[in-house]
Amino acid sequence: EPVTEFTWINRYMNWSNLCLLSGVNKYATSFGRIWLSVVFVFRVLVLLVAAEKAWGDEQGNFRCNTAQPGCHNVCYDHFFPVAHVRLWALQLIFVTCPSLLVVLHVAYRMERERKHTLKYGEGCSHLYADMGKKRGGLWWTYLLSLIFKMAVDAVFIFLVWYIYEANDFPLLVKCHEDPCPNDVDCFIARPTEKRIFTVFMVVTSMVCILLTLCETVYLVGKRCYECKCIWIRSKSPFSLECNIFLFKNYAGKYTF
């Protein structure tokens, strides 16, 4: 069986990798869980199941009305410098890798806790009240992963728009690249189908950016509210609203 970009995507997005990535759910907010669902259902599955039909043998289905040697390849490279599927595959890899950093950071915390327990015994105090609590370095790792995911999606949306001229797929295109004689008519296979899938993937990327932005605002807003509550407690220790908030979210860190 020939190895295509779809075979490669299937190998990367196998069940073990998806299960590892789904472990991020333990540490994500509600927005993060929705983001992960959108990535799995509307991006990975659509790319593997539907896009393969539209981009299966793209170069073989690209036809030009000339027999000039090399013209067909030059025209194809001009209109499709990078295949959509390969761009989307790279986008999925880059956009999911930051989430794995959160899992690795938690694994680092667990290893530190294990070594601490081995050194001082089971009855010693814990280094972390909750391994998965987004505090300290883990909070910054999580925040940076969100920013990186938004940046990756935004960059790839721009690349698709820039390379493919606003996602336009006409049935007939004119090619006048060397060594083609004069203007050559070339025909794109399944142009409407390609346009629909491209718009769909761009829209889902925008939805993912919006979800990640909401999660970033929520995360930063929650931290700001925590700082505000700490300041209020320093002035008024019996503030009911702030005490309830700190108890629910940071019971192991503050004394009540």
mmCIF file of C-alpha atoms in Angstrom:
data_model
loop_
_atom_site.group_PDB
_atom_site.id
_atom_site.type_symbol
_atom_site.label_atom_id
_atom_site.label_comp_id
_atom_site.label_asym_id
_atom_site.label_seq_id
_atom_site.Cartn_x
_atom_site.Cartn_y
_atom_site.Cartn_z
ATOM 1 C CA GLU A 1 0.000 0.000 0.000
ATOM 2 C CA PRO A 2 1.501 3.383 -0.962
ATOM 3 C CA VAL A 3 2.277 5.762 1.870
ATOM 4 C CA THR A 4 0.310 8.983 1.400
ATOM 5 C CA GLU A 5 -0.232 11.998 3.615
ATOM 6 C CA PHE A 6 -3.443 10.323 4.835
ATOM 7 C CA THR A 7 -1.534 7.194 5.876
ATOM 8 C CA TRP A 8 0.894 9.414 7.754
ATOM 9 C CA ILE A 9 -1.920 11.330 9.468
ATOM 10 C CA ASN A 10 -3.542 8.053 10.518
ATOM 11 C CA ARG A 11 -0.281 6.907 12.078
ATOM 12 C CA TYR A 12 0.169 10.168 13.967
ATOM 13 C CA MET A 13 -3.450 10.386 15.124
ATOM 14 C CA ASN A 14 -3.634 6.795 16.381
ATOM 15 C CA TRP A 15 -5.611 5.867 19.488
ATOM 16 C CA SER A 16 -2.625 5.929 21.853
ATOM 17 C CA ASN A 17 -1.771 9.505 20.859
ATOM 18 C CA LEU A 18 -5.407 10.576 21.055
ATOM 19 C CA CYS A 19 -5.752 9.026 24.519
ATOM 20 C CA LEU A 20 -2.605 10.845 25.640
ATOM 21 C CA LEU A 21 -3.948 14.115 24.293
ATOM 22 C CA SER A 22 -7.330 13.523 25.915
ATOM 23 C CA GLY A 23 -5.512 13.432 29.267
ATOM 24 C CA VAL A 24 -5.364 17.220 28.963
ATOM 25 C CA ASN A 25 -9.079 17.139 29.828
ATOM 26 C CA LYS A 26 -8.134 16.555 33.469
ATOM 27 C CA TYR A 27 -6.493 19.957 33.679
ATOM 28 C CA ALA A 28 -8.528 21.948 31.132
ATOM 29 C CA THR A 29 -11.412 24.312 31.789
ATOM 30 C CA SER A 30 -14.816 23.839 30.147
ATOM 31 C CA PHE A 31 -13.630 25.910 27.182
ATOM 32 C CA GLY A 32 -10.595 23.655 26.820
ATOM 33 C CA ARG A 33 -12.746 20.511 26.792
ATOM 34 C CA ILE A 34 -14.981 21.975 24.101
ATOM 35 C CA TRP A 35 -11.860 22.925 22.099
ATOM 36 C CA LEU A 36 -10.572 19.359 22.304
ATOM 37 C CA SER A 37 -13.928 17.994 21.122
ATOM 38 C CA VAL A 38 -13.961 20.385 18.158
ATOM 39 C CA VAL A 39 -10.420 19.340 17.208
ATOM 40 C CA PHE A 40 -11.238 15.622 17.373
ATOM 41 C CA VAL A 41 -14.664 15.649 15.725
ATOM 42 C CA PHE A 42 -14.585 18.532 13.261
ATOM 43 C CA ARG A 43 -10.924 18.617 12.279
ATOM 44 C CA VAL A 44 -9.226 15.240 12.729
ATOM 45 C CA LEU A 45 -12.175 13.091 11.637
ATOM 46 C CA VAL A 46 -13.126 15.351 8.728
ATOM 47 C CA LEU A 47 -9.512 15.407 7.570
ATOM 48 C CA LEU A 48 -9.192 11.620 7.739
ATOM 49 C CA VAL A 49 -12.620 10.615 6.437
ATOM 50 C CA ALA A 50 -13.875 13.313 4.068
ATOM 51 C CA ALA A 51 -10.877 15.270 2.792
ATOM 52 C CA GLU A 52 -9.188 12.119 1.468
ATOM 53 C CA LYS A 53 -11.905 11.826 -1.189
ATOM 54 C CA ALA A 54 -11.391 15.393 -2.381
ATOM 55 C CA TRP A 55 -7.565 15.417 -2.305
ATOM 56 C CA GLY A 56 -6.724 11.739 -2.880
ATOM 57 C CA ASP A 57 -4.713 12.038 -6.134
ATOM 58 C CA GLU A 58 -4.675 15.798 -6.646
ATOM 59 C CA GLN A 59 -1.792 16.039 -9.102
ATOM 60 C CA GLY A 60 -3.058 13.132 -11.197
ATOM 61 C CA ASN A 61 -6.499 14.763 -11.501
ATOM 62 C CA PHE A 62 -5.080 18.175 -12.427
ATOM 63 C CA ARG A 63 -5.372 18.398 -16.228
ATOM 64 C CA CYS A 64 -3.890 20.880 -18.709
ATOM 65 C CA ASN A 65 -4.707 21.037 -22.439
ATOM 66 C CA THR A 66 -1.112 20.771 -23.605
ATOM 67 C CA ALA A 67 1.400 18.026 -24.246
ATOM 68 C CA GLN A 68 4.414 20.271 -23.592
ATOM 69 C CA PRO A 69 6.822 18.328 -21.337
ATOM 70 C CA GLY A 70 7.016 19.804 -17.838
ATOM 71 C CA CYS A 71 4.110 22.221 -18.301
ATOM 72 C CA HIS A 72 1.673 20.122 -16.282
ATOM 73 C CA ASN A 73 4.022 19.866 -13.296
ATOM 74 C CA VAL A 74 4.956 23.551 -13.378
ATOM 75 C CA CYS A 75 1.313 24.664 -13.511
ATOM 76 C CA TYR A 76 0.335 22.329 -10.697
ATOM 77 C CA ASP A 77 3.175 23.653 -8.537
ATOM 78 C CA HIS A 78 2.092 27.226 -9.335
ATOM 79 C CA PHE A 79 -1.519 26.752 -8.250
ATOM 80 C CA PHE A 80 -0.851 24.233 -5.427
ATOM 81 C CA PRO A 81 2.600 25.036 -3.960
ATOM 82 C CA VAL A 82 1.639 23.165 -0.779
ATOM 83 C CA ALA A 83 -1.197 20.653 -0.613
ATOM 84 C CA HIS A 84 -4.084 21.632 1.662
ATOM 85 C CA VAL A 85 -3.982 18.279 3.417
ATOM 86 C CA ARG A 86 -0.310 18.637 4.314
ATOM 87 C CA LEU A 87 -0.926 22.151 5.641
ATOM 88 C CA TRP A 88 -3.815 20.921 7.777
ATOM 89 C CA ALA A 89 -1.765 17.961 9.022
ATOM 90 C CA LEU A 90 1.059 20.290 10.104
ATOM 91 C CA GLN A 91 -1.497 22.601 11.694
ATOM 92 C CA LEU A 92 -2.979 19.759 13.759
ATOM 93 C CA ILE A 93 0.465 18.662 14.917
ATOM 94 C CA PHE A 94 1.546 22.157 15.950
ATOM 95 C CA VAL A 95 -1.789 22.998 17.565
ATOM 96 C CA THR A 96 -1.965 19.833 19.691
ATOM 97 C CA CYS A 97 1.662 19.702 20.853
ATOM 98 C CA PRO A 98 1.311 22.607 23.355
ATOM 99 C CA SER A 99 -1.443 20.686 25.157
ATOM 100 C CA LEU A 100 0.974 17.803 25.689
ATOM 101 C CA LEU A 101 3.332 20.210 27.483
ATOM 102 C CA VAL A 102 0.706 20.529 30.217
ATOM 103 C CA VAL A 103 0.624 16.745 30.634
ATOM 104 C CA LEU A 104 4.435 16.636 30.756
ATOM 105 C CA HIS A 105 4.507 19.414 33.361
ATOM 106 C CA VAL A 106 2.084 17.460 35.570
ATOM 107 C CA ALA A 107 4.210 14.325 35.091
ATOM 108 C CA TYR A 108 7.236 16.360 36.210
ATOM 109 C CA ARG A 109 5.333 17.411 39.344
ATOM 110 C CA MET A 110 4.387 13.810 40.092
ATOM 111 C CA GLU A 111 8.011 12.701 39.752
ATOM 112 C CA ARG A 112 9.160 15.471 42.109
ATOM 113 C CA GLU A 113 6.487 14.443 44.594
ATOM 114 C CA ARG A 114 7.530 10.791 44.355
ATOM 115 C CA LYS A 115 11.200 11.590 45.007
ATOM 116 C CA HIS A 116 10.217 13.873 47.884
ATOM 117 C CA THR A 117 8.143 11.087 49.473
ATOM 118 C CA LEU A 118 10.950 8.540 49.050
ATOM 119 C CA LYS A 119 13.400 10.910 50.707
ATOM 120 C CA TYR A 120 11.303 12.049 53.682
ATOM 121 C CA GLY A 121 8.796 9.203 54.112
ATOM 122 C CA GLU A 122 5.056 8.810 53.640
ATOM 123 C CA GLY A 123 4.159 11.100 56.532
ATOM 124 C CA CYS A 124 5.976 14.144 55.154
ATOM 125 C CA SER A 125 4.199 17.216 53.855
ATOM 126 C CA HIS A 126 3.376 17.280 50.160
ATOM 127 C CA LEU A 127 5.112 19.571 47.700
ATOM 128 C CA TYR A 128 1.801 20.140 45.904
ATOM 129 C CA ALA A 129 -1.664 20.196 47.449
ATOM 130 C CA ASP A 130 -3.116 19.114 44.085
ATOM 131 C CA MET A 131 -0.910 17.875 41.232
ATOM 132 C CA GLY A 132 -3.231 19.078 38.507
ATOM 133 C CA LYS A 133 -4.071 22.434 40.056
ATOM 134 C CA LYS A 134 -3.010 25.241 37.768
ATOM 135 C CA ARG A 135 -0.700 27.016 40.188
ATOM 136 C CA GLY A 136 2.782 28.457 39.807
ATOM 137 C CA GLY A 137 4.709 27.136 36.841
ATOM 138 C CA LEU A 138 1.835 24.950 35.644
ATOM 139 C CA TRP A 139 -0.398 28.025 35.322
ATOM 140 C CA TRP A 140 2.187 29.713 33.117
ATOM 141 C CA THR A 141 2.699 26.538 31.064
ATOM 142 C CA TYR A 142 -1.042 26.301 30.497
ATOM 143 C CA LEU A 143 -1.349 29.989 29.595
ATOM 144 C CA LEU A 144 1.571 29.841 27.148
ATOM 145 C CA SER A 145 0.084 26.727 25.534
ATOM 146 C CA LEU A 146 -3.157 28.645 24.927
ATOM 147 C CA ILE A 147 -1.328 31.590 23.375
ATOM 148 C CA PHE A 148 0.731 29.264 21.176
ATOM 149 C CA LYS A 149 -2.394 27.421 19.970
ATOM 150 C CA MET A 150 -4.089 30.680 18.992
ATOM 151 C CA ALA A 151 -0.960 31.839 17.170
ATOM 152 C CA VAL A 152 -0.629 28.555 15.252
ATOM 153 C CA ASP A 153 -4.248 28.592 14.075
ATOM 154 C CA ALA A 154 -4.019 32.264 13.078
ATOM 155 C CA VAL A 155 -0.785 31.709 11.117
ATOM 156 C CA PHE A 156 -2.183 28.727 9.219
ATOM 157 C CA ILE A 157 -5.414 30.568 8.380
ATOM 158 C CA PHE A 158 -3.281 33.351 6.910
ATOM 159 C CA LEU A 159 -1.137 30.850 4.989
ATOM 160 C CA VAL A 160 -4.184 29.202 3.417
ATOM 161 C CA TRP A 161 -5.596 32.603 2.451
ATOM 162 C CA TYR A 162 -2.244 33.871 1.128
ATOM 163 C CA ILE A 163 -1.209 30.766 -0.810
ATOM 164 C CA TYR A 164 -4.586 29.931 -2.308
ATOM 165 C CA GLU A 165 -5.903 33.465 -2.913
ATOM 166 C CA ALA A 166 -8.785 33.553 -0.444
ATOM 167 C CA ASN A 167 -9.693 29.870 -0.932
ATOM 168 C CA ASP A 168 -10.909 30.323 -4.514
ATOM 169 C CA PHE A 169 -11.106 27.122 -6.580
ATOM 170 C CA PRO A 170 -12.349 27.897 -10.103
ATOM 171 C CA LEU A 171 -12.975 25.000 -12.449
ATOM 172 C CA LEU A 172 -10.730 26.546 -15.122
ATOM 173 C CA VAL A 173 -7.435 28.346 -14.467
ATOM 174 C CA LYS A 174 -5.043 29.996 -16.897
ATOM 175 C CA CYS A 175 -1.368 29.060 -16.678
ATOM 176 C CA HIS A 176 1.404 30.940 -18.466
ATOM 177 C CA GLU A 177 4.445 29.592 -16.634
ATOM 178 C CA ASP A 178 7.559 28.449 -18.483
ATOM 179 C CA PRO A 179 7.868 26.076 -20.358
ATOM 180 C CA CYS A 180 4.156 26.274 -21.266
ATOM 181 C CA PRO A 181 3.381 27.656 -24.753
ATOM 182 C CA ASN A 182 1.368 30.883 -24.344
ATOM 183 C CA ASP A 183 -1.669 30.568 -22.028
ATOM 184 C CA VAL A 184 -2.650 27.019 -21.101
ATOM 185 C CA ASP A 185 -6.067 26.000 -19.768
ATOM 186 C CA CYS A 186 -5.867 23.794 -16.682
ATOM 187 C CA PHE A 187 -8.751 22.120 -14.872
ATOM 188 C CA ILE A 188 -8.986 21.540 -11.108
ATOM 189 C CA ALA A 189 -10.742 18.347 -10.024
ATOM 190 C CA ARG A 190 -13.724 18.752 -7.650
ATOM 191 C CA PRO A 191 -13.340 22.535 -7.207
ATOM 192 C CA THR A 192 -16.652 23.015 -5.330
ATOM 193 C CA GLU A 193 -15.883 20.159 -2.953
ATOM 194 C CA LYS A 194 -12.425 21.549 -2.269
ATOM 195 C CA ARG A 195 -13.839 25.026 -1.659
ATOM 196 C CA ILE A 196 -16.402 23.699 0.836
ATOM 197 C CA PHE A 197 -13.844 21.659 2.769
ATOM 198 C CA THR A 198 -11.360 24.530 2.847
ATOM 199 C CA VAL A 199 -13.954 26.988 4.143
ATOM 200 C CA PHE A 200 -15.073 24.398 6.710
ATOM 201 C CA MET A 201 -11.538 23.877 8.017
ATOM 202 C CA VAL A 202 -10.903 27.636 8.160
ATOM 203 C CA VAL A 203 -14.162 28.208 10.069
ATOM 204 C CA THR A 204 -13.370 25.442 12.571
ATOM 205 C CA SER A 205 -9.928 26.974 13.072
ATOM 206 C CA MET A 206 -11.597 30.316 13.822
ATOM 207 C CA VAL A 207 -13.944 28.602 16.285
ATOM 208 C CA CYS A 208 -10.917 27.038 17.996
ATOM 209 C CA ILE A 209 -9.246 30.462 18.210
ATOM 210 C CA LEU A 210 -12.411 31.908 19.787
ATOM 211 C CA LEU A 211 -12.643 29.064 22.318
ATOM 212 C CA THR A 212 -8.965 29.413 23.217
ATOM 213 C CA LEU A 213 -9.358 33.179 23.576
ATOM 214 C CA CYS A 214 -12.335 32.660 25.915
ATOM 215 C CA GLU A 215 -10.307 30.188 27.967
ATOM 216 C CA THR A 216 -7.394 32.631 28.164
ATOM 217 C CA VAL A 217 -9.667 35.452 29.325
ATOM 218 C CA TYR A 218 -11.282 33.123 31.873
ATOM 219 C CA LEU A 219 -7.920 31.922 33.183
ATOM 220 C CA VAL A 220 -6.449 35.420 33.514
ATOM 221 C CA GLY A 221 -9.700 36.823 34.911
ATOM 222 C CA LYS A 222 -9.845 34.115 37.556
ATOM 223 C CA ARG A 223 -6.270 34.826 38.596
ATOM 224 C CA CYS A 224 -6.989 38.576 38.784
ATOM 225 C CA TYR A 225 -10.061 37.902 40.925
ATOM 226 C CA GLU A 226 -7.959 35.711 43.206
ATOM 227 C CA CYS A 227 -5.438 38.533 43.666
ATOM 228 C CA LYS A 228 -8.305 40.924 44.371
ATOM 229 C CA CYS A 229 -9.745 38.552 46.985
ATOM 230 C CA ILE A 230 -6.364 38.171 48.671
ATOM 231 C CA TRP A 231 -6.125 41.952 48.916
ATOM 232 C CA ILE A 232 -9.694 42.202 50.272
ATOM 233 C CA ARG A 233 -8.982 39.491 52.876
ATOM 234 C CA SER A 234 -5.934 41.401 54.039
ATOM 235 C CA LYS A 235 -8.251 44.349 54.756
ATOM 236 C CA SER A 236 -11.355 42.411 55.779
ATOM 237 C CA PRO A 237 -10.693 38.749 56.758
ATOM 238 C CA PHE A 238 -14.411 37.990 57.059
ATOM 239 C CA SER A 239 -15.393 38.829 53.468
ATOM 240 C CA LEU A 240 -17.862 36.023 52.726
ATOM 241 C CA GLU A 241 -17.702 36.193 48.907
ATOM 242 C CA CYS A 242 -13.915 36.057 48.732
ATOM 243 C CA ASN A 243 -13.623 33.382 51.408
ATOM 244 C CA ILE A 244 -16.045 31.146 49.512
ATOM 245 C CA PHE A 245 -14.153 31.693 46.234
ATOM 246 C CA LEU A 246 -10.742 30.968 47.762
ATOM 247 C CA PHE A 247 -12.039 27.955 49.667
ATOM 248 C CA LYS A 248 -13.627 26.391 46.577
ATOM 249 C CA ASN A 249 -10.619 26.947 44.331
ATOM 250 C CA TYR A 250 -7.551 27.107 46.589
ATOM 251 C CA ALA A 251 -8.477 25.319 49.816
ATOM 252 C CA GLY A 252 -4.997 23.830 50.169
ATOM 253 C CA LYS A 253 -3.208 27.155 49.790
ATOM 254 C CA TYR A 254 -5.052 29.564 52.079
ATOM 255 C CA THR A 255 -6.075 29.274 55.734
ATOM 256 C CA PHE A 256 -9.724 29.827 56.645
#
